[in-house]
Amino acid sequence: AQSVTQLGSHVSVSEGALVLLRCNYSSSVPPYLFWYVQYPNQGLQLLLKYTSAATLVKGINGFEAEFKKSETSFHLTKPSAHMSDAAEYFCAVTPSGGYQKVTFGTGTKLQVIP
Amino acid sequence: NAGVTQTPKFQVLKTGQSMTLQCAQDMNHNSMYWYRQDPGMGLRLIYYSASEGTTDKGEVPNGYNVSRLNKREFSLRLESAAPSQTSVYFCASGNRDAANYGYTFGSGTRLTVV
């Protein structure tokens, strides 16, 4: 069984400040991990993914995440927040190897303050 | 544009009414999924279809049925709608390597049951 925990359902940052959204996972086998972003009234779109290659993963819109096995974490960061980053972010996990279902976290809403 | 198309976008039902949510993808994906999204609960899997001709229950299947009509289409049916089924419903698709590439989501159906 696998699960993800997103710490903080709401996060507020000032424009230009560091964005840090936390995700911890639990998986009985090596996981694949994802971050999705959801803008208001839209579906989810893939931001970045970790699939056992490089532990530091770069995604779209300047976001990146680092896989830390020792901490079972996959936190999402961006050095400088932009107003357009305001959205809800979901961490997701699936066991590696072949077809598997994906389990989503409960989401973190990011507010960017001008 | 290639992607996942959901219809309708909005629907209001009275308790006890039935309806079918439609989903079609044109990316030649094998797997299709139905999720519901509720505030503070993230996305929960209702049903999925790993390939044409197969369907399986997810985390919250009660009150729903699905049909994988062909490789492109995967519909979700509410036989007797209840207020607890008020939610935003998302269809997603992926391949066997969805674990590597992630899902593609539709834009959602916002359903209100009164």
mmCIF file of C-alpha atoms in Angstrom:
data_model
loop_
_atom_site.group_PDB
_atom_site.id
_atom_site.type_symbol
_atom_site.label_atom_id
_atom_site.label_comp_id
_atom_site.label_asym_id
_atom_site.label_seq_id
_atom_site.Cartn_x
_atom_site.Cartn_y
_atom_site.Cartn_z
ATOM 1 C CA ALA A 1 0.000 0.000 0.000
ATOM 2 C CA GLN A 2 1.145 3.529 -0.631
ATOM 3 C CA SER A 3 0.142 6.957 0.625
ATOM 4 C CA VAL A 4 1.253 10.570 0.586
ATOM 5 C CA THR A 5 0.914 13.239 3.232
ATOM 6 C CA GLN A 6 0.950 16.903 2.303
ATOM 7 C CA LEU A 7 1.717 19.140 5.251
ATOM 8 C CA GLY A 8 -0.319 22.327 5.178
ATOM 9 C CA SER A 9 -3.571 22.601 3.286
ATOM 10 C CA HIS A 10 -2.891 26.320 2.683
ATOM 11 C CA VAL A 11 0.432 28.067 2.177
ATOM 12 C CA SER A 12 0.901 31.806 1.658
ATOM 13 C CA VAL A 13 4.063 33.396 0.298
ATOM 14 C CA SER A 14 4.957 36.863 -0.877
ATOM 15 C CA GLU A 15 5.672 37.438 -4.532
ATOM 16 C CA GLY A 16 9.381 36.812 -5.083
ATOM 17 C CA ALA A 17 9.758 34.627 -1.984
ATOM 18 C CA LEU A 18 10.731 30.963 -1.858
ATOM 19 C CA VAL A 19 7.953 28.445 -2.380
ATOM 20 C CA LEU A 20 8.194 25.211 -0.359
ATOM 21 C CA LEU A 21 5.371 22.675 -0.463
ATOM 22 C CA ARG A 22 5.909 19.546 1.596
ATOM 23 C CA CYS A 23 5.147 15.969 0.671
ATOM 24 C CA ASN A 24 6.041 12.788 2.527
ATOM 25 C CA TYR A 25 5.300 9.388 1.096
ATOM 26 C CA SER A 26 4.876 5.850 2.281
ATOM 27 C CA SER A 27 5.461 2.938 -0.051
ATOM 28 C CA SER A 28 6.333 -0.707 0.443
ATOM 29 C CA VAL A 29 8.354 -0.733 -2.792
ATOM 30 C CA PRO A 30 10.459 1.920 -4.540
ATOM 31 C CA PRO A 31 8.025 4.626 -5.559
ATOM 32 C CA TYR A 32 7.422 6.860 -8.489
ATOM 33 C CA LEU A 33 6.391 10.331 -7.315
ATOM 34 C CA PHE A 34 4.589 13.176 -9.010
ATOM 35 C CA TRP A 35 3.512 16.745 -8.456
ATOM 36 C CA TYR A 36 0.409 17.988 -10.217
ATOM 37 C CA VAL A 37 -0.920 21.545 -10.351
ATOM 38 C CA GLN A 38 -4.564 22.547 -10.582
ATOM 39 C CA TYR A 39 -5.538 26.062 -11.558
ATOM 40 C CA PRO A 40 -9.044 27.272 -10.641
ATOM 41 C CA ASN A 41 -11.811 25.465 -12.512
ATOM 42 C CA GLN A 42 -9.368 23.315 -14.433
ATOM 43 C CA GLY A 43 -8.172 19.734 -14.377
ATOM 44 C CA LEU A 44 -4.830 18.638 -12.993
ATOM 45 C CA GLN A 45 -1.697 18.885 -15.081
ATOM 46 C CA LEU A 46 1.607 17.175 -14.485
ATOM 47 C CA LEU A 47 4.251 19.494 -13.058
ATOM 48 C CA LEU A 48 7.123 17.038 -12.601
ATOM 49 C CA LYS A 49 7.861 13.405 -11.831
ATOM 50 C CA TYR A 50 10.495 11.237 -10.158
ATOM 51 C CA THR A 51 11.024 7.807 -11.678
ATOM 52 C CA SER A 52 14.282 6.629 -10.061
ATOM 53 C CA ALA A 53 16.691 8.514 -12.298
ATOM 54 C CA ALA A 54 18.092 11.790 -10.911
ATOM 55 C CA THR A 55 16.942 12.593 -7.382
ATOM 56 C CA LEU A 56 16.601 16.301 -8.203
ATOM 57 C CA VAL A 57 13.802 16.701 -10.699
ATOM 58 C CA LYS A 58 13.073 19.849 -12.642
ATOM 59 C CA GLY A 59 9.599 20.596 -13.886
ATOM 60 C CA ILE A 60 7.710 23.263 -15.695
ATOM 61 C CA ASN A 61 7.400 26.900 -14.620
ATOM 62 C CA GLY A 62 10.653 26.851 -12.628
ATOM 63 C CA PHE A 63 9.546 24.259 -10.070
ATOM 64 C CA GLU A 64 11.756 21.440 -8.857
ATOM 65 C CA ALA A 65 11.567 18.658 -6.310
ATOM 66 C CA GLU A 66 14.150 16.484 -4.592
ATOM 67 C CA PHE A 67 13.613 12.827 -3.770
ATOM 68 C CA LYS A 68 15.074 12.028 -0.341
ATOM 69 C CA LYS A 69 14.757 8.357 0.465
ATOM 70 C CA SER A 70 16.126 8.721 3.992
ATOM 71 C CA GLU A 71 13.420 11.266 4.799
ATOM 72 C CA THR A 72 10.708 9.687 2.593
ATOM 73 C CA SER A 73 10.110 13.154 1.210
ATOM 74 C CA PHE A 74 9.521 14.777 -2.159
ATOM 75 C CA HIS A 75 9.126 18.473 -1.390
ATOM 76 C CA LEU A 76 8.321 20.949 -4.164
ATOM 77 C CA THR A 77 10.267 24.219 -4.367
ATOM 78 C CA LYS A 78 10.543 27.318 -6.486
ATOM 79 C CA PRO A 79 13.111 30.033 -5.725
ATOM 80 C CA SER A 80 10.875 33.004 -6.484
ATOM 81 C CA ALA A 81 7.081 32.932 -6.397
ATOM 82 C CA HIS A 82 5.069 34.565 -9.143
ATOM 83 C CA MET A 83 1.438 35.610 -8.972
ATOM 84 C CA SER A 84 0.627 33.052 -11.643
ATOM 85 C CA ASP A 85 1.788 30.254 -9.309
ATOM 86 C CA ALA A 86 -1.366 30.626 -7.212
ATOM 87 C CA ALA A 87 -3.039 27.235 -7.555
ATOM 88 C CA GLU A 88 -3.589 23.965 -5.743
ATOM 89 C CA TYR A 89 -0.749 21.461 -5.794
ATOM 90 C CA PHE A 90 -1.093 17.721 -5.385
ATOM 91 C CA CYS A 91 1.602 15.208 -4.570
ATOM 92 C CA ALA A 92 1.018 11.665 -5.838
ATOM 93 C CA VAL A 93 2.714 8.270 -5.523
ATOM 94 C CA THR A 94 2.611 4.954 -7.316
ATOM 95 C CA PRO A 95 4.702 1.818 -6.831
ATOM 96 C CA SER A 96 7.364 1.435 -9.505
ATOM 97 C CA GLY A 97 7.196 -1.302 -12.092
ATOM 98 C CA GLY A 98 4.477 -1.801 -14.649
ATOM 99 C CA TYR A 99 0.879 -0.714 -14.396
ATOM 100 C CA GLN A 100 -0.135 0.676 -11.051
ATOM 101 C CA LYS A 101 -2.765 2.990 -9.631
ATOM 102 C CA VAL A 102 -1.750 6.423 -8.435
ATOM 103 C CA THR A 103 -2.608 7.699 -4.958
ATOM 104 C CA PHE A 104 -3.012 11.443 -4.471
ATOM 105 C CA GLY A 105 -2.442 13.629 -1.454
ATOM 106 C CA THR A 106 -5.094 15.997 -0.151
ATOM 107 C CA GLY A 107 -3.594 19.043 -1.834
ATOM 108 C CA THR A 108 -1.994 22.338 -0.801
ATOM 109 C CA LYS A 109 -3.448 25.641 -1.923
ATOM 110 C CA LEU A 110 -0.750 28.194 -2.640
ATOM 111 C CA GLN A 111 -1.597 31.852 -2.222
ATOM 112 C CA VAL A 112 0.849 34.436 -3.564
ATOM 113 C CA ILE A 113 0.638 37.843 -1.932
ATOM 114 C CA PRO A 114 1.645 40.867 -4.024
ATOM 115 C CA ASN B 1 -6.435 19.374 -29.501
ATOM 116 C CA ALA B 2 -5.383 15.969 -28.193
ATOM 117 C CA GLY B 3 -6.438 15.158 -24.685
ATOM 118 C CA VAL B 4 -9.260 14.013 -22.437
ATOM 119 C CA THR B 5 -12.733 15.419 -23.021
ATOM 120 C CA GLN B 6 -15.463 15.293 -20.380
ATOM 121 C CA THR B 7 -19.126 16.110 -20.799
ATOM 122 C CA PRO B 8 -21.081 17.779 -19.360
ATOM 123 C CA LYS B 9 -19.064 20.444 -17.568
ATOM 124 C CA PHE B 10 -21.827 21.264 -15.109
ATOM 125 C CA GLN B 11 -24.912 19.357 -13.967
ATOM 126 C CA VAL B 12 -27.567 19.753 -11.301
ATOM 127 C CA LEU B 13 -29.564 16.668 -10.366
ATOM 128 C CA LYS B 14 -32.403 16.024 -8.000
ATOM 129 C CA THR B 15 -31.994 13.246 -5.449
ATOM 130 C CA GLY B 16 -32.870 9.934 -7.052
ATOM 131 C CA GLN B 17 -32.244 10.997 -10.636
ATOM 132 C CA SER B 18 -29.758 9.176 -12.797
ATOM 133 C CA MET B 19 -27.138 10.433 -15.196
ATOM 134 C CA THR B 20 -24.063 9.378 -17.111
ATOM 135 C CA LEU B 21 -20.819 11.310 -17.233
ATOM 136 C CA GLN B 22 -18.968 10.871 -20.480
ATOM 137 C CA CYS B 23 -15.224 10.751 -21.015
ATOM 138 C CA ALA B 24 -13.248 10.298 -24.224
ATOM 139 C CA GLN B 25 -9.517 10.378 -24.916
ATOM 140 C CA ASP B 26 -7.731 10.548 -28.230
ATOM 141 C CA MET B 27 -4.203 9.703 -27.092
ATOM 142 C CA ASN B 28 -4.498 5.950 -27.655
ATOM 143 C CA HIS B 29 -4.085 5.344 -23.923
ATOM 144 C CA ASN B 30 -4.881 1.924 -22.543
ATOM 145 C CA SER B 31 -5.918 2.930 -19.018
ATOM 146 C CA MET B 32 -8.696 5.249 -17.928
ATOM 147 C CA TYR B 33 -9.800 6.419 -14.504
ATOM 148 C CA TRP B 34 -12.608 8.230 -12.732
ATOM 149 C CA TYR B 35 -11.808 10.337 -9.678
ATOM 150 C CA ARG B 36 -13.911 12.551 -7.469
ATOM 151 C CA GLN B 37 -12.506 15.647 -5.817
ATOM 152 C CA ASP B 38 -13.909 16.975 -2.564
ATOM 153 C CA PRO B 39 -12.567 19.834 -0.424
ATOM 154 C CA GLY B 40 -9.885 18.658 1.991
ATOM 155 C CA MET B 41 -9.950 15.105 0.654
ATOM 156 C CA GLY B 42 -7.916 15.370 -2.511
ATOM 157 C CA LEU B 43 -8.721 13.008 -5.354
ATOM 158 C CA ARG B 44 -10.253 9.639 -4.622
ATOM 159 C CA LEU B 45 -10.396 6.872 -7.204
ATOM 160 C CA ILE B 46 -13.905 5.661 -8.018
ATOM 161 C CA TYR B 47 -13.297 3.130 -10.800
ATOM 162 C CA TYR B 48 -10.601 2.422 -13.290
ATOM 163 C CA SER B 49 -10.113 0.452 -16.472
ATOM 164 C CA ALA B 50 -6.637 -0.927 -17.069
ATOM 165 C CA SER B 51 -7.478 -1.839 -20.641
ATOM 166 C CA GLU B 52 -10.408 -2.096 -22.999
ATOM 167 C CA GLY B 53 -12.857 -4.663 -21.692
ATOM 168 C CA THR B 54 -11.807 -4.518 -18.039
ATOM 169 C CA THR B 55 -13.010 -2.389 -15.133
ATOM 170 C CA ASP B 56 -12.163 -2.469 -11.436
ATOM 171 C CA LYS B 57 -13.308 -0.742 -8.287
ATOM 172 C CA GLY B 58 -11.260 1.962 -6.730
ATOM 173 C CA GLU B 59 -11.429 3.500 -3.281
ATOM 174 C CA VAL B 60 -15.027 4.823 -3.360
ATOM 175 C CA PRO B 61 -17.119 2.811 -5.871
ATOM 176 C CA ASN B 62 -20.449 2.666 -4.016
ATOM 177 C CA GLY B 63 -23.285 4.346 -5.886
ATOM 178 C CA TYR B 64 -21.469 4.315 -9.230
ATOM 179 C CA ASN B 65 -21.127 2.084 -12.258
ATOM 180 C CA VAL B 66 -18.809 2.360 -15.231
ATOM 181 C CA SER B 67 -18.606 1.185 -18.809
ATOM 182 C CA ARG B 68 -15.500 0.994 -20.949
ATOM 183 C CA LEU B 69 -17.288 1.361 -24.239
ATOM 184 C CA ASN B 70 -14.145 1.074 -26.369
ATOM 185 C CA LYS B 71 -10.526 2.108 -26.084
ATOM 186 C CA ARG B 72 -11.411 5.799 -26.274
ATOM 187 C CA GLU B 73 -14.465 6.066 -24.044
ATOM 188 C CA PHE B 74 -15.079 5.430 -20.351
ATOM 189 C CA SER B 75 -18.398 6.499 -18.841
ATOM 190 C CA LEU B 76 -19.477 6.878 -15.217
ATOM 191 C CA ARG B 77 -23.112 6.336 -14.254
ATOM 192 C CA LEU B 78 -24.987 7.431 -11.172
ATOM 193 C CA GLU B 79 -28.105 5.274 -10.985
ATOM 194 C CA SER B 80 -29.816 7.112 -8.122
ATOM 195 C CA ALA B 81 -28.047 10.324 -7.234
ATOM 196 C CA ALA B 82 -27.588 11.310 -3.593
ATOM 197 C CA PRO B 83 -26.465 14.641 -2.082
ATOM 198 C CA SER B 84 -23.257 12.899 -0.928
ATOM 199 C CA GLN B 85 -22.329 12.554 -4.593
ATOM 200 C CA THR B 86 -22.102 16.310 -5.008
ATOM 201 C CA SER B 87 -18.511 16.687 -6.157
ATOM 202 C CA VAL B 88 -16.209 17.495 -9.027
ATOM 203 C CA TYR B 89 -15.531 14.453 -11.165
ATOM 204 C CA PHE B 90 -12.361 14.023 -13.173
ATOM 205 C CA CYS B 91 -11.578 11.516 -15.846
ATOM 206 C CA ALA B 92 -7.937 10.671 -16.545
ATOM 207 C CA SER B 93 -6.072 8.415 -18.912
ATOM 208 C CA GLY B 94 -2.610 6.911 -19.161
ATOM 209 C CA ASN B 95 -0.672 4.012 -20.569
ATOM 210 C CA ARG B 96 0.874 1.031 -18.847
ATOM 211 C CA ASP B 97 3.789 3.337 -18.340
ATOM 212 C CA ALA B 98 1.597 5.951 -16.679
ATOM 213 C CA ALA B 99 3.846 5.413 -13.691
ATOM 214 C CA ASN B 100 6.598 6.949 -15.792
ATOM 215 C CA TYR B 101 4.658 9.636 -17.567
ATOM 216 C CA GLY B 102 1.743 10.441 -15.302
ATOM 217 C CA TYR B 103 -1.886 10.871 -16.133
ATOM 218 C CA THR B 104 -3.642 13.233 -18.511
ATOM 219 C CA PHE B 105 -6.741 14.735 -16.915
ATOM 220 C CA GLY B 106 -9.944 16.141 -18.327
ATOM 221 C CA SER B 107 -11.243 19.510 -17.181
ATOM 222 C CA GLY B 108 -13.861 18.033 -14.872
ATOM 223 C CA THR B 109 -17.615 17.792 -14.377
ATOM 224 C CA ARG B 110 -19.060 19.795 -11.505
ATOM 225 C CA LEU B 111 -22.083 17.891 -10.200
ATOM 226 C CA THR B 112 -24.574 19.166 -7.643
ATOM 227 C CA VAL B 113 -27.248 16.881 -6.229
ATOM 228 C CA VAL B 114 -30.097 18.678 -4.459
#
